[in-house]
CSV table of C-alpha atoms in Angstrom, one decimal:
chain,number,residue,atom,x,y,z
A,1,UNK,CA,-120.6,31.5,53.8
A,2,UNK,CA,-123.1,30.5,51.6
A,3,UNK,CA,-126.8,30.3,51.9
A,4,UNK,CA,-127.7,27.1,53.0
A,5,UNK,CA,-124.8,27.9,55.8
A,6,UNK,CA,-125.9,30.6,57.0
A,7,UNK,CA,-129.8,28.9,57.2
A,8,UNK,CA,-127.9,26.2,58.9
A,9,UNK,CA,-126.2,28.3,61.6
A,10,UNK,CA,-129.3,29.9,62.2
A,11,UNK,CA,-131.5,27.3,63.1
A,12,UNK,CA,-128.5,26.0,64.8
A,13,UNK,CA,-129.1,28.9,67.3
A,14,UNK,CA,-132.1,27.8,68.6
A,15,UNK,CA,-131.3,24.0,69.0
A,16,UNK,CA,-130.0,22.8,72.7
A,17,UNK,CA,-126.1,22.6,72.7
A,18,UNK,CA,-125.9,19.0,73.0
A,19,UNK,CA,-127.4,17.7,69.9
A,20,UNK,CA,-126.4,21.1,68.0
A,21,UNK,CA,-124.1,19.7,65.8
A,22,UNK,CA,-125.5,16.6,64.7
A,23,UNK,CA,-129.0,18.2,63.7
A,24,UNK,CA,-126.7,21.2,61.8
A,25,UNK,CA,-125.1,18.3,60.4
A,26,UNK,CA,-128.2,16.6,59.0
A,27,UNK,CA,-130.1,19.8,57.9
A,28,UNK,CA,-127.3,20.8,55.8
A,29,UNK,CA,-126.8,17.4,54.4
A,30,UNK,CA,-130.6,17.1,52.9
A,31,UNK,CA,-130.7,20.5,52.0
A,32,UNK,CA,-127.5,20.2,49.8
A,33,UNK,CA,-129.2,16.7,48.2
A,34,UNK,CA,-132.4,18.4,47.7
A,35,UNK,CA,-130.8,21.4,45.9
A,36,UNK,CA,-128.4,19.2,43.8
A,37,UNK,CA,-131.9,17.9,42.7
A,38,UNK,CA,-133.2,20.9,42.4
A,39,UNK,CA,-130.7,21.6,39.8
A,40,UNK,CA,-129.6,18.8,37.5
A,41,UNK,CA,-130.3,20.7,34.4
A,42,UNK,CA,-128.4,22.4,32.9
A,43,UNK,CA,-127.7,25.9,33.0
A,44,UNK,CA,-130.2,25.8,36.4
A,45,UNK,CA,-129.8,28.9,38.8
A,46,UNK,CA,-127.9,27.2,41.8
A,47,UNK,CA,-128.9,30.5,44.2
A,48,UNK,CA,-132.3,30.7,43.6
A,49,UNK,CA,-133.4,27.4,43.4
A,50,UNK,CA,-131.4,27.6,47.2
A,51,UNK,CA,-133.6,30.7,48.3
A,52,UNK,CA,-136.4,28.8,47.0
A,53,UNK,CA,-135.5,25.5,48.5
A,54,UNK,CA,-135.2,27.7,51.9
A,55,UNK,CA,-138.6,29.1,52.0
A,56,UNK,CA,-140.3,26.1,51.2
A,57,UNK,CA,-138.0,23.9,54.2
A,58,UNK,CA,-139.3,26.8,56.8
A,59,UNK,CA,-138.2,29.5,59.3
A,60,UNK,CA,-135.2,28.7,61.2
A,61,UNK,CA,-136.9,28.6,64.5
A,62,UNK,CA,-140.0,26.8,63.4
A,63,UNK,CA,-137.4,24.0,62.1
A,64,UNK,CA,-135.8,24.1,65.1
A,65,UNK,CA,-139.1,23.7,67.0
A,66,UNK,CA,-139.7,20.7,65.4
A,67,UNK,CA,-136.7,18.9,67.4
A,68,UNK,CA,-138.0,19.6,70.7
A,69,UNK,CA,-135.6,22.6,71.1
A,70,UNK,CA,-138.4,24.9,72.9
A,71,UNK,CA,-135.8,26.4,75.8
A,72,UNK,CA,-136.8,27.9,78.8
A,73,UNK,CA,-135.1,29.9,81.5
A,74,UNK,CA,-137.9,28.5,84.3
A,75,UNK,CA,-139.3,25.3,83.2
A,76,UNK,CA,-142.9,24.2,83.9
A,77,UNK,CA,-141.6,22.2,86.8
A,78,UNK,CA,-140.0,24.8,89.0
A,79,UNK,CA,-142.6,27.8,87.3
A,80,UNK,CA,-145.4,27.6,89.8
A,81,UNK,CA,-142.7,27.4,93.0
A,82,UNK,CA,-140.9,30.9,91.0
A,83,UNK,CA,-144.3,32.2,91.0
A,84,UNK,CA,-144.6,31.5,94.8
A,85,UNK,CA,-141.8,32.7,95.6
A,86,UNK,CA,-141.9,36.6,93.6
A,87,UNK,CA,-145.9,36.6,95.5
A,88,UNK,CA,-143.5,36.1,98.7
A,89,UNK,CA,-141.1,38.3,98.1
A,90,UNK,CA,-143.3,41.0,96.6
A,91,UNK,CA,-145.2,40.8,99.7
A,92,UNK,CA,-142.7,41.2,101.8
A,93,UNK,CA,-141.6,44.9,100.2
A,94,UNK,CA,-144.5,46.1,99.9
A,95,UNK,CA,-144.8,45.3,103.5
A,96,UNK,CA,-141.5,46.7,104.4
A,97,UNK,CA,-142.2,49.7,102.1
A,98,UNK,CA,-146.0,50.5,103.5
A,99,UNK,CA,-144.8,49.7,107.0
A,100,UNK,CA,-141.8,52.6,106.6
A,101,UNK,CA,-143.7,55.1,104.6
A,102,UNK,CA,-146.6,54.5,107.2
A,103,UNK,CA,-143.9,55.7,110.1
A,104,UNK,CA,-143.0,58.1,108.0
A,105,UNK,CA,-146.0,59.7,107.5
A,106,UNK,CA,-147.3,59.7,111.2
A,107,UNK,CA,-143.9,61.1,112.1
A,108,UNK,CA,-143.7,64.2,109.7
A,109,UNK,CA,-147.3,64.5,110.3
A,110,UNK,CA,-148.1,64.5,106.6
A,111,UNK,CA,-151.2,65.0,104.6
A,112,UNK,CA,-152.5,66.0,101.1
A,113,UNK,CA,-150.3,67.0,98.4
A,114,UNK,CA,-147.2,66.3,100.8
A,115,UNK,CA,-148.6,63.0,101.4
A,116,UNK,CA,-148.7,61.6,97.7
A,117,UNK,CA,-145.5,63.4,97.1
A,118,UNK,CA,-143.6,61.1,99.3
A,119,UNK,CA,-146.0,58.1,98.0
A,120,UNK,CA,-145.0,58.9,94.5
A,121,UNK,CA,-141.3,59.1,95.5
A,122,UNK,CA,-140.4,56.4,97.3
A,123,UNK,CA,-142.4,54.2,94.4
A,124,UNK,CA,-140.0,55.7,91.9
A,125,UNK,CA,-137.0,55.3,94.4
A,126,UNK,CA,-138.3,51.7,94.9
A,127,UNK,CA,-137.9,50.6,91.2
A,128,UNK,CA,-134.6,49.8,91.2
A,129,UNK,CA,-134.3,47.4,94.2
A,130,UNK,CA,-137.3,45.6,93.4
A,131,UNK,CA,-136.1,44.6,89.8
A,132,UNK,CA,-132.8,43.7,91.4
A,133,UNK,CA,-134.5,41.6,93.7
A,134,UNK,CA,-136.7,40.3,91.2
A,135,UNK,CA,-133.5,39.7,88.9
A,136,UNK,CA,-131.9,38.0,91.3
A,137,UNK,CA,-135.0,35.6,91.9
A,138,UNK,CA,-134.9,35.0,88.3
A,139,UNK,CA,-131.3,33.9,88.0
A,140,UNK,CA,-131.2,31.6,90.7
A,141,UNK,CA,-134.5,29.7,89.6
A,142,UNK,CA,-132.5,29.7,86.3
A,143,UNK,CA,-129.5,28.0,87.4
A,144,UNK,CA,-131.9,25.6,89.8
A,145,UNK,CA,-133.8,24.6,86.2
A,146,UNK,CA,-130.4,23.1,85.3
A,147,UNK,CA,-128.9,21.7,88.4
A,148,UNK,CA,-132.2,20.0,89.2
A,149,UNK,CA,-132.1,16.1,87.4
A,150,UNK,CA,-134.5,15.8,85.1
A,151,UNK,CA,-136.1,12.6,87.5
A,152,UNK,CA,-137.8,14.9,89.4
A,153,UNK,CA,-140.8,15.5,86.4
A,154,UNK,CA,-141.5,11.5,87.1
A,155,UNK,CA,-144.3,12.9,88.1
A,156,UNK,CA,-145.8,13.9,84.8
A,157,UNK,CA,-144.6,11.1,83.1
A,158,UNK,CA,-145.1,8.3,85.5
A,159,UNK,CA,-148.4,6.2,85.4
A,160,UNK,CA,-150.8,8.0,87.5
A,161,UNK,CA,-152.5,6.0,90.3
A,162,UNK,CA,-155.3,7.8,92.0
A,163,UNK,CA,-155.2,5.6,94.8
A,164,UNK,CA,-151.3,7.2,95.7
A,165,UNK,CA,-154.0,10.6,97.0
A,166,UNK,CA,-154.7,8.2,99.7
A,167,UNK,CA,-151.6,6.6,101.1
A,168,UNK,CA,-149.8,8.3,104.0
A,169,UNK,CA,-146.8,10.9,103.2
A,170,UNK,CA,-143.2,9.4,103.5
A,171,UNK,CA,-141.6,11.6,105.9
A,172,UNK,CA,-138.4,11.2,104.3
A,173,UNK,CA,-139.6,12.1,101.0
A,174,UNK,CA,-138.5,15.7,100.8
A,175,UNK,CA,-140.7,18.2,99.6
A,176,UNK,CA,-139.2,20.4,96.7
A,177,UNK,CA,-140.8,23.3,97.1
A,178,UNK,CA,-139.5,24.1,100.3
A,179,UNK,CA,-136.4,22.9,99.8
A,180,UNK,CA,-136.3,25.1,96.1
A,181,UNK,CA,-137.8,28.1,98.4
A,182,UNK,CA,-135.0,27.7,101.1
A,183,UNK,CA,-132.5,27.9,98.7
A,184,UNK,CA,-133.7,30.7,96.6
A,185,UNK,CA,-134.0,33.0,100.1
A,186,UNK,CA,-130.6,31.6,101.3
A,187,UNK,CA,-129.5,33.3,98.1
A,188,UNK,CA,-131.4,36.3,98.6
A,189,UNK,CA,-129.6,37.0,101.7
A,190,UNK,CA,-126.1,35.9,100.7
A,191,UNK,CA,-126.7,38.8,97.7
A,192,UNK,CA,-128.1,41.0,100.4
A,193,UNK,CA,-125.2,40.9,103.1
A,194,UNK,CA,-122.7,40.4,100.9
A,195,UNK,CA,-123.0,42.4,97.5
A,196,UNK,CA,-125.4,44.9,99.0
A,197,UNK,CA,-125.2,45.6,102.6
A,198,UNK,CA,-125.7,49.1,102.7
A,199,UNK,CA,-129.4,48.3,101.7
A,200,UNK,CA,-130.4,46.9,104.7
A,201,UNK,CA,-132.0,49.9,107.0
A,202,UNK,CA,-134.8,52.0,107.2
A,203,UNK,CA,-135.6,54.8,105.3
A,204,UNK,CA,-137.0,58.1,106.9
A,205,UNK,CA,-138.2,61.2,104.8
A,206,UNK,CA,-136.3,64.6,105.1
A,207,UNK,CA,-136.4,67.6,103.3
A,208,UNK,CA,-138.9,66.4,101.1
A,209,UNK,CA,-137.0,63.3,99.8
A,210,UNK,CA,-136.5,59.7,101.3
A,211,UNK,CA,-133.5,59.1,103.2
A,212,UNK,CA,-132.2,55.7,103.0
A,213,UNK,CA,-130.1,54.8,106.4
A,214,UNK,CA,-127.9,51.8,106.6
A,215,UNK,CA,-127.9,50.3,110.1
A,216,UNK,CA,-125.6,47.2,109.8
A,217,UNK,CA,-122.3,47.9,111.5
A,218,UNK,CA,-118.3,47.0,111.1
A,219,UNK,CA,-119.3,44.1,114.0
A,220,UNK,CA,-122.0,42.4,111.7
A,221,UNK,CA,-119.2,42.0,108.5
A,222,UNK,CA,-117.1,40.1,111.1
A,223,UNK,CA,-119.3,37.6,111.3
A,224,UNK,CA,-120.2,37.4,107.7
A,225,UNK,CA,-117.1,34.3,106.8
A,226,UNK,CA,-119.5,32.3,109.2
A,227,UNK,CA,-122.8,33.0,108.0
A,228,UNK,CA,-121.8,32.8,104.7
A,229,UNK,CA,-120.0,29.3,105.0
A,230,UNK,CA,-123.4,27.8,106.8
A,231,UNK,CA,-125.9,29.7,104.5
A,232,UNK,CA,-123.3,27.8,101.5
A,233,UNK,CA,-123.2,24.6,103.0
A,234,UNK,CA,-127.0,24.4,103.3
A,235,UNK,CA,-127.3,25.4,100.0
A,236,UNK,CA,-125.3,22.6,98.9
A,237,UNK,CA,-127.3,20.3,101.8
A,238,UNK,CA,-130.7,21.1,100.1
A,239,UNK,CA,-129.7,20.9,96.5
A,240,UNK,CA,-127.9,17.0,97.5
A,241,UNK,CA,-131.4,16.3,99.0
A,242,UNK,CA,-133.4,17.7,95.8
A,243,UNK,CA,-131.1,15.6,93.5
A,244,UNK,CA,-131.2,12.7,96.1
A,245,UNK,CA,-134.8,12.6,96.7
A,246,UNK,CA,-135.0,11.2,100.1
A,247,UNK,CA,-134.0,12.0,103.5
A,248,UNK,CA,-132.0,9.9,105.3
A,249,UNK,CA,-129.6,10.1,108.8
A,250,UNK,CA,-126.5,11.2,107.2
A,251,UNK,CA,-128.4,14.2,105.7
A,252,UNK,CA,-130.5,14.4,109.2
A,253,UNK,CA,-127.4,15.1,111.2
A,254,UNK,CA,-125.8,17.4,108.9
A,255,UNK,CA,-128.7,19.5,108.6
A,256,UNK,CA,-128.9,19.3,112.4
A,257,UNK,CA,-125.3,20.6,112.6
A,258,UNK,CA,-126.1,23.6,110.8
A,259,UNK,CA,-128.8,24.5,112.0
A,260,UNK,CA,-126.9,24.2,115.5
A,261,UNK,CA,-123.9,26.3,113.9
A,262,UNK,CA,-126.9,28.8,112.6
A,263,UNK,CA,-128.0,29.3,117.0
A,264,UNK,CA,-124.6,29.5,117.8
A,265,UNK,CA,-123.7,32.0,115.7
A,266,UNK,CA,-126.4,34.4,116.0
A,267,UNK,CA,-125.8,33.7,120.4
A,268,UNK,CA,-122.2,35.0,119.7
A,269,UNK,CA,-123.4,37.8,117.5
A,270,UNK,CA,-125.7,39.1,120.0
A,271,UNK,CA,-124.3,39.0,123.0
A,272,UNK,CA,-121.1,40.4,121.5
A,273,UNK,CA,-121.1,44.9,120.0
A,274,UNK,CA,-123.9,45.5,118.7
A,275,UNK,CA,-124.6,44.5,115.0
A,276,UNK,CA,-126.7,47.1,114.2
A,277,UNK,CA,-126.7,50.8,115.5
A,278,UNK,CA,-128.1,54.3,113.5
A,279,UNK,CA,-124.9,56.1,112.8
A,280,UNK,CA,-124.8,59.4,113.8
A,281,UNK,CA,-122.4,60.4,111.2
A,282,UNK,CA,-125.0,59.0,108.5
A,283,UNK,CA,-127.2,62.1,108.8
A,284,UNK,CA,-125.0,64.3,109.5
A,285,UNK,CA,-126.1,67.2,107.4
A,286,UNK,CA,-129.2,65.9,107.0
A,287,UNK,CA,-132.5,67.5,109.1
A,288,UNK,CA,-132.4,63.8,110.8
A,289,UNK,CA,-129.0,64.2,112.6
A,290,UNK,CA,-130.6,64.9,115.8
A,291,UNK,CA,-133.1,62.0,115.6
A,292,UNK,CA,-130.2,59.4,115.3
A,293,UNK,CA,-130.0,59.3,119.3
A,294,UNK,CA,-133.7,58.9,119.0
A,295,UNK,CA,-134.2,56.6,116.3
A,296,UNK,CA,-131.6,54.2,117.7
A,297,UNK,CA,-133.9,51.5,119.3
A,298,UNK,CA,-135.9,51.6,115.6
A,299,UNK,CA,-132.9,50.2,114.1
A,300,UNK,CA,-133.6,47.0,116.3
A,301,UNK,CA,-136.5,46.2,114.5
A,302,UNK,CA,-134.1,45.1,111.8
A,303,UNK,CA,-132.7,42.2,113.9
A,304,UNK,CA,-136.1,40.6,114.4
A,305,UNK,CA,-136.6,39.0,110.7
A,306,UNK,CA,-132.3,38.3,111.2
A,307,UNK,CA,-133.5,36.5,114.4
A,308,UNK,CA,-136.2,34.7,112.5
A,309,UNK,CA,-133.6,33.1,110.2
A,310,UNK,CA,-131.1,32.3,112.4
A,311,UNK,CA,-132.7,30.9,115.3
A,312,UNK,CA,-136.3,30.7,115.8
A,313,UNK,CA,-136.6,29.0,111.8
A,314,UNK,CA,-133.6,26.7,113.0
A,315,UNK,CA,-135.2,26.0,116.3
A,316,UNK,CA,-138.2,24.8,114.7
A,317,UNK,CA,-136.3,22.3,112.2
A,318,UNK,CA,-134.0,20.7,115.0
A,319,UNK,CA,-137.4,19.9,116.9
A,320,UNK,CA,-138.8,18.6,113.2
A,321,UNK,CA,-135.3,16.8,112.7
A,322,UNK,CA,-135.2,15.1,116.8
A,323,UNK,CA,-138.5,13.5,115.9
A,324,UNK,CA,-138.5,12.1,112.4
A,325,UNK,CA,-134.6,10.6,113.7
A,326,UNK,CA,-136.1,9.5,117.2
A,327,UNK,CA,-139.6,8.2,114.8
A,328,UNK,CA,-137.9,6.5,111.6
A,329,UNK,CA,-140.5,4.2,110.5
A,330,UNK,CA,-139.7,0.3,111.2
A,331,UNK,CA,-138.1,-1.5,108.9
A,332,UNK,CA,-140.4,-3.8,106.7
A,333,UNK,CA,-141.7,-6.7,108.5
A,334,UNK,CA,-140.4,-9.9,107.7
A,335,UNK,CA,-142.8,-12.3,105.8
A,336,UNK,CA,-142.9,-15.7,107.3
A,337,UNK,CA,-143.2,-18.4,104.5
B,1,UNK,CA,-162.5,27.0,61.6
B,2,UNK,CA,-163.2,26.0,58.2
B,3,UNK,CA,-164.2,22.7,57.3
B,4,UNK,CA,-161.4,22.3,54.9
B,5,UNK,CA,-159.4,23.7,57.8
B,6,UNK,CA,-160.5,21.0,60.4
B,7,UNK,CA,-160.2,18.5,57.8
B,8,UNK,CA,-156.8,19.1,57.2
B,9,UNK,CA,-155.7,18.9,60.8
B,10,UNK,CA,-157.5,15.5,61.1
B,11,UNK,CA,-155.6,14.1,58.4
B,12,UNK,CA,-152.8,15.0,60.0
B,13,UNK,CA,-153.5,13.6,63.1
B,14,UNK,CA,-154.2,10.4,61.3
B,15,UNK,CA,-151.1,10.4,59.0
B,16,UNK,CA,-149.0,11.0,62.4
B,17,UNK,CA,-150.0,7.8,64.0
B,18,UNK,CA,-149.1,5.6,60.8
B,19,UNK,CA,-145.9,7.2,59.5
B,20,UNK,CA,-144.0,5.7,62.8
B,21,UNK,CA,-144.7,2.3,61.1
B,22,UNK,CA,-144.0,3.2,57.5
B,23,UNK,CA,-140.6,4.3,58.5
B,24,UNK,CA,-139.8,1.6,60.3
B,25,UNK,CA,-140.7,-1.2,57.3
B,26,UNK,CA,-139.2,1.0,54.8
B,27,UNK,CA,-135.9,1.3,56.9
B,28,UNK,CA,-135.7,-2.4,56.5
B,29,UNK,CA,-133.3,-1.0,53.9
B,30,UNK,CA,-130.9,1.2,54.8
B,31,UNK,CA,-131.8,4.9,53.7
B,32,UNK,CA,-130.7,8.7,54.9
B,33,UNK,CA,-133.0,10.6,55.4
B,34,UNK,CA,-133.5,12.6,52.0
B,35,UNK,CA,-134.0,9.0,50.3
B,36,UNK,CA,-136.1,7.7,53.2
B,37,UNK,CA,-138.3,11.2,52.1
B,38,UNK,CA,-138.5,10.2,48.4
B,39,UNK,CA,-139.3,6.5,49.4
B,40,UNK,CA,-142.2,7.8,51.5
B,41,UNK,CA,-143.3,10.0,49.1
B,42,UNK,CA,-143.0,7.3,45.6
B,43,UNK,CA,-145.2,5.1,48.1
B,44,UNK,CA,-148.0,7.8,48.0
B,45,UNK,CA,-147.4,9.2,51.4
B,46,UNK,CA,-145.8,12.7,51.6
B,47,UNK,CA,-144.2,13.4,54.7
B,48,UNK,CA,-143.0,16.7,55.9
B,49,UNK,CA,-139.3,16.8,56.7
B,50,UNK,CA,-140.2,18.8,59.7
B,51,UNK,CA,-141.9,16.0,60.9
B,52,UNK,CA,-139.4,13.4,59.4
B,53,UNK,CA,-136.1,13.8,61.0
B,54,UNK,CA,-137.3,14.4,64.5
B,55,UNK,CA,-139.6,11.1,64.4
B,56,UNK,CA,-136.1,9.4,63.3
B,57,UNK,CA,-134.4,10.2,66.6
B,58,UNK,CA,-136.9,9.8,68.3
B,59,UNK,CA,-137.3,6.0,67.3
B,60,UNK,CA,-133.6,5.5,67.2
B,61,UNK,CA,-134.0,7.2,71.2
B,62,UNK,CA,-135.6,4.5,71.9
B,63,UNK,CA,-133.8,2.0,70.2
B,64,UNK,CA,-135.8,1.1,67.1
B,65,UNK,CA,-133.4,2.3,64.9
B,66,UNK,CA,-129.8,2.5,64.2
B,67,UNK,CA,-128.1,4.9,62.4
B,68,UNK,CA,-124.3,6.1,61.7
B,69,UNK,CA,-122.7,8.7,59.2
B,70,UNK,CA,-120.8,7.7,56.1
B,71,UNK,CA,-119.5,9.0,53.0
B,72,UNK,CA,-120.9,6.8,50.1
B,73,UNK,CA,-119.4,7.2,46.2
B,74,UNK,CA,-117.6,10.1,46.9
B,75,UNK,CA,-120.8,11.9,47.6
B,76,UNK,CA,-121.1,14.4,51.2
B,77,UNK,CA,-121.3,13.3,54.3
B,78,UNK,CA,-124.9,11.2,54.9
B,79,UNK,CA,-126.7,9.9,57.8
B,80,UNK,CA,-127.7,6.4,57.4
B,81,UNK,CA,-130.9,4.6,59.1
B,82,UNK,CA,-132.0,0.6,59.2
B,83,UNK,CA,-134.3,-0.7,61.3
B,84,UNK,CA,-132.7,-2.5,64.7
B,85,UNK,CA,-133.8,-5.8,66.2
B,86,UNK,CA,-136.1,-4.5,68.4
B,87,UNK,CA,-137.3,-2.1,66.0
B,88,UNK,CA,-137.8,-5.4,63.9
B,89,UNK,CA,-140.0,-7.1,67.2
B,90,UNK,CA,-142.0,-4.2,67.6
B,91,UNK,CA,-142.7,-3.7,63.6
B,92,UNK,CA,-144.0,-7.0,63.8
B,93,UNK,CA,-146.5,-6.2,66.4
B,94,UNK,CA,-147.3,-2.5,65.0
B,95,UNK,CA,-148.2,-4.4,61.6
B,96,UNK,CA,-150.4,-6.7,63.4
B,97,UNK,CA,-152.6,-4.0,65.2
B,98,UNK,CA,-152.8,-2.0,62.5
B,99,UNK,CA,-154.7,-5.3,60.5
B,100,UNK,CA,-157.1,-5.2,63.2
B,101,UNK,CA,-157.4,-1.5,63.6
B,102,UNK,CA,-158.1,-1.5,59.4
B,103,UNK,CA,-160.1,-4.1,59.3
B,104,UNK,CA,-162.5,-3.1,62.2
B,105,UNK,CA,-162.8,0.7,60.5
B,106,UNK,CA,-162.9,-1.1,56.8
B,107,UNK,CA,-166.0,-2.7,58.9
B,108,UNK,CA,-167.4,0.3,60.7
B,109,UNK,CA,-167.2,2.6,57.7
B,110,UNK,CA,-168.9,0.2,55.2
């Protein structure tokens, strides 16, 4: 391959996939007419006047650049809702994290050297979930970035009309963020309960090292087909609405539906063997194998953010959903000429 | 910044608002884009290539221009621009402001 090829290919990295070829194609075809220029006399050194030519026509990416071919993972558009949503989320751990090491430390009693010992631990412990979590926040806002139509920046581009601060909100206008937010915790949980199940529990400190103890049991993966087919289908729901735009009764119902499938299955899940339980058998060994009797009823706690989601968030939106269906605005009146 | 500095970048600013409509009249002929280069720069105003080829797509984006890839005399492969009707209409209209826009700073700067 020779020079001006490889330049070619180079600058061809950085350019979006869809024009690649074309812009390769034209780059090459100037810098081949400006060399031949370059090198009408006689006896002219083709190569260098080609390294020459090179430096002069610019670094690969700069060139690139110049087409507009700045990429990005999380676009401006969907940054500040990403942003939102790691605050959220890094919130919530530390929560989780303080709240158990807090428990922790009251129950062992601890104080002093023993104290920032188990602090300093469980931060180290900690690194690896949170930049999974984080990861996974990261990957699903990428794919979001190029699912999402590019119709909904209008807003940047569109002329802007100050007086649009002052007319009332279209209830069926759907709002992106929470719609983007919903579907990056829906995929939070899917990876959660599906890939990593044995991460949800509490974590108790033993022997001078945090013990990490799963609490979901063989009932709760029974029911996992049917949370996972509503959690996929409201995925789907809320990423038809973002491309969509607008609310409307079709979408009304189904959303309705699931979030009726969402109380129904959580009814049937607690009501029927319990769905989480501190396994005995888990500390066995451990100086916490006679606490699992005792520490039972903590494991409960677990099912009140799992009741959250499943019914008191749904119970919320059918409410929401009853009245903008039982409200929709009139149709436009009728002007009498 | 230096002055020569800030001088520099508000030429550039200027040149970037006028080489839209000296690309489009010169495309009245049809040119690729290394000739359309030379043609800019015989007339006295050296464009950048950087700053050349994406200004063409962006004009034929919006459907000033037409363009299509042929092999002429044997020679490579070559892109090939020439203005399009509407690029014509708005020309037209682009020449016309920038009379009045000359003439009012021909008059300001006297």
């Amino acid at each position: 391959m020779n020079l001006i090829e490889k330049y070619v290919a180079e600058v061809g990295k950085y350019l979006p996939r869809r024009n690649r070829a074309d812009i390769e194609a034209e780059i090459r075809s100037t810098l081949e007419d400006m060399l031949d220029e370059r090198t009408q006399a006689a006896g002219a050194d083709r190569e260098a006047a080609a390294l020459e030519l090179l430096k002069e026509y610019g670094p690969p990416r700069k060139v690139a650049e110049s087409y507009g071919a700045v990429q990005y993972l999380i676009g401006p558009r969907l940054f500040p809702i990403f942003e939102m949503v790691l605050k959220i989320v890094a919130a919530v751990l530390l929560g989780v994290g303080l709240l158990g090491f807090g428990f922790n430390a009251v129950r062992m009693d601890m104080a002093g050297p023993a104290l920032v010992t188990a602090l300093g631990k469980l931060i180290y412990d900690s690194v690896g979930g949170v930049l999974m979590a984080f990861g996974n926040i990261v990957l699903v806002f990428a794919i979001l970035e190029r699912v999402l139509p590019l119709s909904d920046q209008k807003d940047l581009t569109d002329e802007w009309d100050p007086t649009d601060l002052a007319k009332e909100e279209d209830p069926d206008q759907v709002k992106t963020s929470d719609l983007v937010a919903e579907i990056v915790f829906t995929g939070i949980f899917l990876a959660l309960f599906n890939l990593y199940p044995q991460y949800v529990g509490i974590v108790l400190f033993s022997d001078n090292q945090w013990t990490f103890v799963p609490v979901l049991t063989e009932a709760f993966s029974r029911y996992m087909p049917w949370i996972n087919l509503l959690w996929v289908l409201q995925v789907g729901l809320d990423v038809w609405l973002l491309r969509k735009g607008m609310w409307d009764v079709t979408t009304r119902l189904i959303n309705l539906a699931l979030k009726l499938g969402s109380i129904a299955v959580a009814y049937v899940m607690l009501v029927g063997p319990a769905i989480v339980k501190i396994d005995a058998d888990a500390l066995a060994g451990t100086t916490l194998a006679d606490l699992a009797v005792k520490l039972d009823p903590l494991s409960q706690f677990i099912l009140v953010p799992f009741l959250i989601v499943m019914i008191v968030v749904p119970v919320v939106e059918i409410v929401q959903t009853a009245i903008h269906l039982f409200r929709r605005r009139p149709s436009a009146p009728v002007t009498i000429k | 910044m230096e002055n020569n500095e800030l001088i520099q970048n508000m030429v550039l600013e200027l040149r970037r608002g006028i080489i839209s409509i000296a690309v489009l009249n010169l495309l009245n002929r049809e040119e690729y884009g290394y000739s359309l280069l030379k043609a800019l720069s015989d007339q006295g105003l050296e464009v950048d290539q950087s700053t050349l080829y994406p200004l063409l797509r962006r004009l034929e984006s919006q459907g000033l221009l037409q363009s299509d890839w042929r092999i002429v005399d044997e020679a490579r492969p070559r892109r090939y621009y020439v203005i399009s009707p509407q690029g014509r209409e708005v020309l037209a209209q682009l020449k016309q402001e920038w009379a009045v826009i000359s003439e009012t700073m021909q008059k300001m700067l006297l």
